[in-house]
mmCIF file of C-alpha atoms in Angstrom:
data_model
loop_
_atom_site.group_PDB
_atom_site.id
_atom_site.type_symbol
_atom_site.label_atom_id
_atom_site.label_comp_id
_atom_site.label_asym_id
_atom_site.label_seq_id
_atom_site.Cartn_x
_atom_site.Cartn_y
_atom_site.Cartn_z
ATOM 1 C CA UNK A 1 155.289 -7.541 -103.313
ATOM 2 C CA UNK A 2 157.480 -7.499 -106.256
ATOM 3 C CA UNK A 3 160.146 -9.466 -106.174
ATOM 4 C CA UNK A 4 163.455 -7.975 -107.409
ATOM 5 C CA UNK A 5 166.060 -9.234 -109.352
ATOM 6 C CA UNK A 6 169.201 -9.044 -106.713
ATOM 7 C CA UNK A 7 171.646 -6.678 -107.726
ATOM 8 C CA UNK A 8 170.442 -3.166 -108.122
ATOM 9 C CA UNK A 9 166.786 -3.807 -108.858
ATOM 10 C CA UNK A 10 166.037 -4.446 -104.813
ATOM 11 C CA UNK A 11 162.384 -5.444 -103.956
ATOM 12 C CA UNK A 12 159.617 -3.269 -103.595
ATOM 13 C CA UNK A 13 156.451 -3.124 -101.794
ATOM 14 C CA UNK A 14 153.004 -1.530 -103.084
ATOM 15 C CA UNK A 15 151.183 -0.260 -100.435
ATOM 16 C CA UNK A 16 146.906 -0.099 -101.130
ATOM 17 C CA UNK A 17 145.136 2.258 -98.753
ATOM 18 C CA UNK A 18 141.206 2.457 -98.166
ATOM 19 C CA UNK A 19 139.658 5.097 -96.293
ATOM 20 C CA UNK A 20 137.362 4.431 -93.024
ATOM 21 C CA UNK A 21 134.493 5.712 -92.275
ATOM 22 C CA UNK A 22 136.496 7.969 -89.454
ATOM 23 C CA UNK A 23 138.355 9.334 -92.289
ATOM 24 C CA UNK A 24 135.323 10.333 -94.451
ATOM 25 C CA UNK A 25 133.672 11.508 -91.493
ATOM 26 C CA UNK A 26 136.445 14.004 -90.363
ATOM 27 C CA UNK A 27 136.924 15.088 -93.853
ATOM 28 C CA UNK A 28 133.122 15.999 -93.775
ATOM 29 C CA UNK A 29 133.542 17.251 -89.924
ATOM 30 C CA UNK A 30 136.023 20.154 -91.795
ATOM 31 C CA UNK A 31 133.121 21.126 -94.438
ATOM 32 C CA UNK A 32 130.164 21.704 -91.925
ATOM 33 C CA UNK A 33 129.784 25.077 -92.202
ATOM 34 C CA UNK A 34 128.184 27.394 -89.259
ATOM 35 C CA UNK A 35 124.892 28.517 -91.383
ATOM 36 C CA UNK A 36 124.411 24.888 -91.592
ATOM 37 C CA UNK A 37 124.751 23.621 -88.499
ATOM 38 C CA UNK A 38 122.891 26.742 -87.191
ATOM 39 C CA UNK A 39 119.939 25.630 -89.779
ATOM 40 C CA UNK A 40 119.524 22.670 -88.706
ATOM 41 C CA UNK A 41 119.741 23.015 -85.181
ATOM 42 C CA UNK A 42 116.673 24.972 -85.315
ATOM 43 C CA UNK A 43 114.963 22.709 -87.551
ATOM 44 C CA UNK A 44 115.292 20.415 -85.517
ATOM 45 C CA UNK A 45 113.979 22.356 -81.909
ATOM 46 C CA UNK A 46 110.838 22.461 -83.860
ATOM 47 C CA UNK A 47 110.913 18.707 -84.696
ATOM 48 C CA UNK A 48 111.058 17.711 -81.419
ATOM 49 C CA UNK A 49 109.040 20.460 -79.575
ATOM 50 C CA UNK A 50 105.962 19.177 -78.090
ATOM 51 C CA UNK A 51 102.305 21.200 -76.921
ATOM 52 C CA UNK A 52 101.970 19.558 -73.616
ATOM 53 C CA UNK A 53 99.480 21.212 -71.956
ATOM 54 C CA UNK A 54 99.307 24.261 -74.118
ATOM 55 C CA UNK A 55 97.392 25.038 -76.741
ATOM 56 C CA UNK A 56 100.018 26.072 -79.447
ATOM 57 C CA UNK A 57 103.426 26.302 -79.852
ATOM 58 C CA UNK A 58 104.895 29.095 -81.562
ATOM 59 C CA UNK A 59 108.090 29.235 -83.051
ATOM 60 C CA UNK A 60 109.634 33.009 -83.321
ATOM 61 C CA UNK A 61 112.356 32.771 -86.106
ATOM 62 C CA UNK A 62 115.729 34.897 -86.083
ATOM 63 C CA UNK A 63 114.137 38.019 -88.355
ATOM 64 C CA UNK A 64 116.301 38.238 -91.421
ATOM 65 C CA UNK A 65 117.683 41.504 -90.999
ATOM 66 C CA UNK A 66 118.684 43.448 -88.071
ATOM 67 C CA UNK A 67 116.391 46.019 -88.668
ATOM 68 C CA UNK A 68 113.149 43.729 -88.383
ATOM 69 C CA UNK A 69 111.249 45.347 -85.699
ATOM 70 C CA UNK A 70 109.920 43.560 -82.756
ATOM 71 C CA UNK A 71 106.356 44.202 -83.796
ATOM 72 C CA UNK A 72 107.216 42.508 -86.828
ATOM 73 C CA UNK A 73 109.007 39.396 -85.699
ATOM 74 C CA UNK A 74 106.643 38.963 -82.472
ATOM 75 C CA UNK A 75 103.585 39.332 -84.437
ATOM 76 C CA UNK A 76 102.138 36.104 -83.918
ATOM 77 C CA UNK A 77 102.649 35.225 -80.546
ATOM 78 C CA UNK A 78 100.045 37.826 -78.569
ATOM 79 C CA UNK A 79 96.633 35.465 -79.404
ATOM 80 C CA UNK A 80 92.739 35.202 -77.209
ATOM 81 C CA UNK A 81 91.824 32.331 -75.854
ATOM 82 C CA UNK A 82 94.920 30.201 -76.416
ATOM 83 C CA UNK A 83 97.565 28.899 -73.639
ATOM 84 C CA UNK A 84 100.748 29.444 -75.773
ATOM 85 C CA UNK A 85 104.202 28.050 -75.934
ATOM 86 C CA UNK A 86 106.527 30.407 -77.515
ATOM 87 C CA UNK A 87 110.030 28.867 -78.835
ATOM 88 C CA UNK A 88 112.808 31.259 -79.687
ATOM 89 C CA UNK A 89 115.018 30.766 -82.267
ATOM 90 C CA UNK A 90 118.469 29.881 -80.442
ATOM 91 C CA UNK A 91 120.596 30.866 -83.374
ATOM 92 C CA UNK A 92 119.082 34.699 -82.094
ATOM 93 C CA UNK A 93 117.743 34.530 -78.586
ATOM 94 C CA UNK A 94 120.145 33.155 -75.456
ATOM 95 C CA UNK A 95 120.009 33.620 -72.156
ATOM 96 C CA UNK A 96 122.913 33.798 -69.383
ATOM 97 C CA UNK A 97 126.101 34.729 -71.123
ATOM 98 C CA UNK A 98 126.753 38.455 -69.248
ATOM 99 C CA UNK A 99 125.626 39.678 -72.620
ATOM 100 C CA UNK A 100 121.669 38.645 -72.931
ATOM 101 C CA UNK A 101 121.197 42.131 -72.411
ATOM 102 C CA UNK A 102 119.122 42.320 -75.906
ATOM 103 C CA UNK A 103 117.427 39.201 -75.281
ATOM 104 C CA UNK A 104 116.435 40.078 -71.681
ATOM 105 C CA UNK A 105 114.332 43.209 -73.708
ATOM 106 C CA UNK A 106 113.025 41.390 -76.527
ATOM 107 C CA UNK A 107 111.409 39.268 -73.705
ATOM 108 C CA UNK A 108 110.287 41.871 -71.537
ATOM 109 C CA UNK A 109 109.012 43.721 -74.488
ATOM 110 C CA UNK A 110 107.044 40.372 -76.342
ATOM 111 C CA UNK A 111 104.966 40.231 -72.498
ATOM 112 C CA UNK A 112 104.640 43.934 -72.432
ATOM 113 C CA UNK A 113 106.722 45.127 -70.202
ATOM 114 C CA UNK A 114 109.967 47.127 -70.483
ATOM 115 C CA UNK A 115 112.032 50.007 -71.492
ATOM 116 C CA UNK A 116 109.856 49.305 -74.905
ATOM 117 C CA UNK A 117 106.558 47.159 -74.482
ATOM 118 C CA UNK A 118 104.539 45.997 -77.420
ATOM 119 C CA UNK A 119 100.840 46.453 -77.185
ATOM 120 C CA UNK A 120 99.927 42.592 -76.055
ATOM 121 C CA UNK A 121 96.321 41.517 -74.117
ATOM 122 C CA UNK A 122 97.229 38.278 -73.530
ATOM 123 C CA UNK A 123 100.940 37.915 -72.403
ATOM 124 C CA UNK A 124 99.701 36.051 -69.074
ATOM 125 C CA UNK A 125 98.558 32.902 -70.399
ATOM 126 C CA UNK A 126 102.246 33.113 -72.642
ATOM 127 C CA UNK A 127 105.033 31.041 -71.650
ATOM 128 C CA UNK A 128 108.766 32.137 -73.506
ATOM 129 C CA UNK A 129 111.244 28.911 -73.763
ATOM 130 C CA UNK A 130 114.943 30.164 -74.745
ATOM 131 C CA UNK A 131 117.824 28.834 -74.846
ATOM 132 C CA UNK A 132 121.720 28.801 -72.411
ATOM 133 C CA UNK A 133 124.603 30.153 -74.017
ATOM 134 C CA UNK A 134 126.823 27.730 -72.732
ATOM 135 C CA UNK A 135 124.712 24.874 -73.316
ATOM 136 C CA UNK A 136 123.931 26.120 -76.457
ATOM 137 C CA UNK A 137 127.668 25.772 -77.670
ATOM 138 C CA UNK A 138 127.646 22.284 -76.607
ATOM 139 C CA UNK A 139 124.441 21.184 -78.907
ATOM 140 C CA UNK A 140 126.598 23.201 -81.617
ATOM 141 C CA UNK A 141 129.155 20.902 -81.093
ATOM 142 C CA UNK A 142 126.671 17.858 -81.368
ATOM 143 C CA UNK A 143 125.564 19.235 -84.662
ATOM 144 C CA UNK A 144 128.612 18.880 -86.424
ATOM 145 C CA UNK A 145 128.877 15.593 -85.442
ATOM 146 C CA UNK A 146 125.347 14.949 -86.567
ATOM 147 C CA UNK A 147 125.691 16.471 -90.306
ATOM 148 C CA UNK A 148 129.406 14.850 -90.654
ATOM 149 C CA UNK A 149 127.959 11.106 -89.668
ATOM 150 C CA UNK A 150 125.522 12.245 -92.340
ATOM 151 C CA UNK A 151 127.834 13.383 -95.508
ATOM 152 C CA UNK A 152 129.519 10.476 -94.260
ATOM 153 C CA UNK A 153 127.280 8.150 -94.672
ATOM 154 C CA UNK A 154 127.068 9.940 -98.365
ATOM 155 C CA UNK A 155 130.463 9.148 -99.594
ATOM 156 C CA UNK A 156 130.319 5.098 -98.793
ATOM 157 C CA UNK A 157 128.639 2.177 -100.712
ATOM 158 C CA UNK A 158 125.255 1.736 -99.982
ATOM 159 C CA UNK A 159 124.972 -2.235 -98.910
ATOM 160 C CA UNK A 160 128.225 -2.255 -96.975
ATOM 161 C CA UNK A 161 129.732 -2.759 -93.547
ATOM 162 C CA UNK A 162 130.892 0.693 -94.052
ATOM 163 C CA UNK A 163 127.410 2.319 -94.515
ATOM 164 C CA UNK A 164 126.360 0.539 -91.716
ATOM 165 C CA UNK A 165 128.504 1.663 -89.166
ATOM 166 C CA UNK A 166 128.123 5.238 -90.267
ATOM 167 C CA UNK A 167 124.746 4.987 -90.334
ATOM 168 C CA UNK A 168 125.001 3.686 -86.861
ATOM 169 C CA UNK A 169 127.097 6.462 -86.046
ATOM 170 C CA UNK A 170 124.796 8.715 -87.456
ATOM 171 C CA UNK A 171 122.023 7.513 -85.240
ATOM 172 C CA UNK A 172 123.904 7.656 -82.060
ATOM 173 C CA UNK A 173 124.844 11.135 -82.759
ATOM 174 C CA UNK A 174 121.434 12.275 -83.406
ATOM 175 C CA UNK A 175 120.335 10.836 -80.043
ATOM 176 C CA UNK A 176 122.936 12.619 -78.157
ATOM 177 C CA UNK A 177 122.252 15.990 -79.866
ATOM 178 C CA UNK A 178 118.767 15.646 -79.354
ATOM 179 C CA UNK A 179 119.379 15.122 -76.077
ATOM 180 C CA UNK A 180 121.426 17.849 -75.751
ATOM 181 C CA UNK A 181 118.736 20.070 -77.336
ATOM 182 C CA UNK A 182 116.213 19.567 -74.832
ATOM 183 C CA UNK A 183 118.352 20.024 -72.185
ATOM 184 C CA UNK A 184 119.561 23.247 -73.582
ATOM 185 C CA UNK A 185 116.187 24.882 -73.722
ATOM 186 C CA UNK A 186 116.502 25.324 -69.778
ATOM 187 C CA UNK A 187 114.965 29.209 -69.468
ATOM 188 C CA UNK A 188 111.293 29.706 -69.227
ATOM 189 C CA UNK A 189 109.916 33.305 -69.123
ATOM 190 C CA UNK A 190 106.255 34.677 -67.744
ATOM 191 C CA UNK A 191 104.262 36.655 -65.977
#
């Protein structure tokens, strides 16, 4: 407060403002962009995928150009003597959206069936985990929030009550979308 003088210098009132941590994190909400949060959703599938009872997991990428051929991006997956897990990349490969038309084939195609099979021996002891479209959106959703909490976390003082609570933000976040993840990955495919 500064106090005036009476008269015509009245008195006036500085007003300090600090950011929260909701304020950093919605600032960093607005910079997460899609190739990111795309990234690292498939990062972190193949974090948190787990063999079971197969042999291997294998993780089929998004090919980086639309005119990778399926021999080419399913190279890997056709193997002797192994009980296989194959994980699609849910940035490329969804299922039940009235347009999974092209995913429908590369699936029918990786186990050797189809309008265009690929010579595979071993396609019944293969098991194809994809992705829901409308599930899908949600865990994009969750990703956001994820990398936000994170560049967040970034733009606060290490050692105070700030950090803290984004990092606690951060974690909680994390734990949803991860939860969200798994439950996305709902289609299994096989002979």
């Amino acid at each position: 407060v500064h106090q005036g003088g009476g008269g015509s210098s009245p008195t006036r009132y500085q007003l300090a403002t600090q950011q929260t941590v909701r304020m950093f994190y919605k600032s960093a909400r607005n910079a997460v962009q899609a190739a990111e949060r795309e990234a690292f959703m498939w990062d972190r599938a193949q974090h948190l995928a787990s063999n079971g009872l197969f042999d291997e997991i294998i993780f089929v990428s998004k090919p980086t150009s639309a005119a990778t051929a399926l021999p080419q991006t399913f190279g890997e997956v056709d193997q002797n003597g192994k009980n296989r897990l194959v994980i699609l990349d849910p940035r490329e490969w969804t299922l039940l959206n009235g347009r999974d038309v092209p995913t429908r084939a590369a699936i029918e195609s990786l186990l050797g069936m189809g309008a265009d099979p690929l010579p595979v021996e071993n396609a019944a002891s293969c098991v194809i985990a994809c992705v829901n479209t409308q599930r899908r959106d949600g865990v994009r959703k969750r990703a956001v929030e994820v990398l936000a909490w994170r560049a967040a976390k970034l733009l606060v003082d290490d050692g105070t009550d700030m950090r803290a609570e984004a990092e606690a933000n951060e974690k909680a976040a994390l734990g949803k979308f991860d939860e969200a993840l798994k439950s996305a990955f709902q289609h299994y495919a096989y002979l």
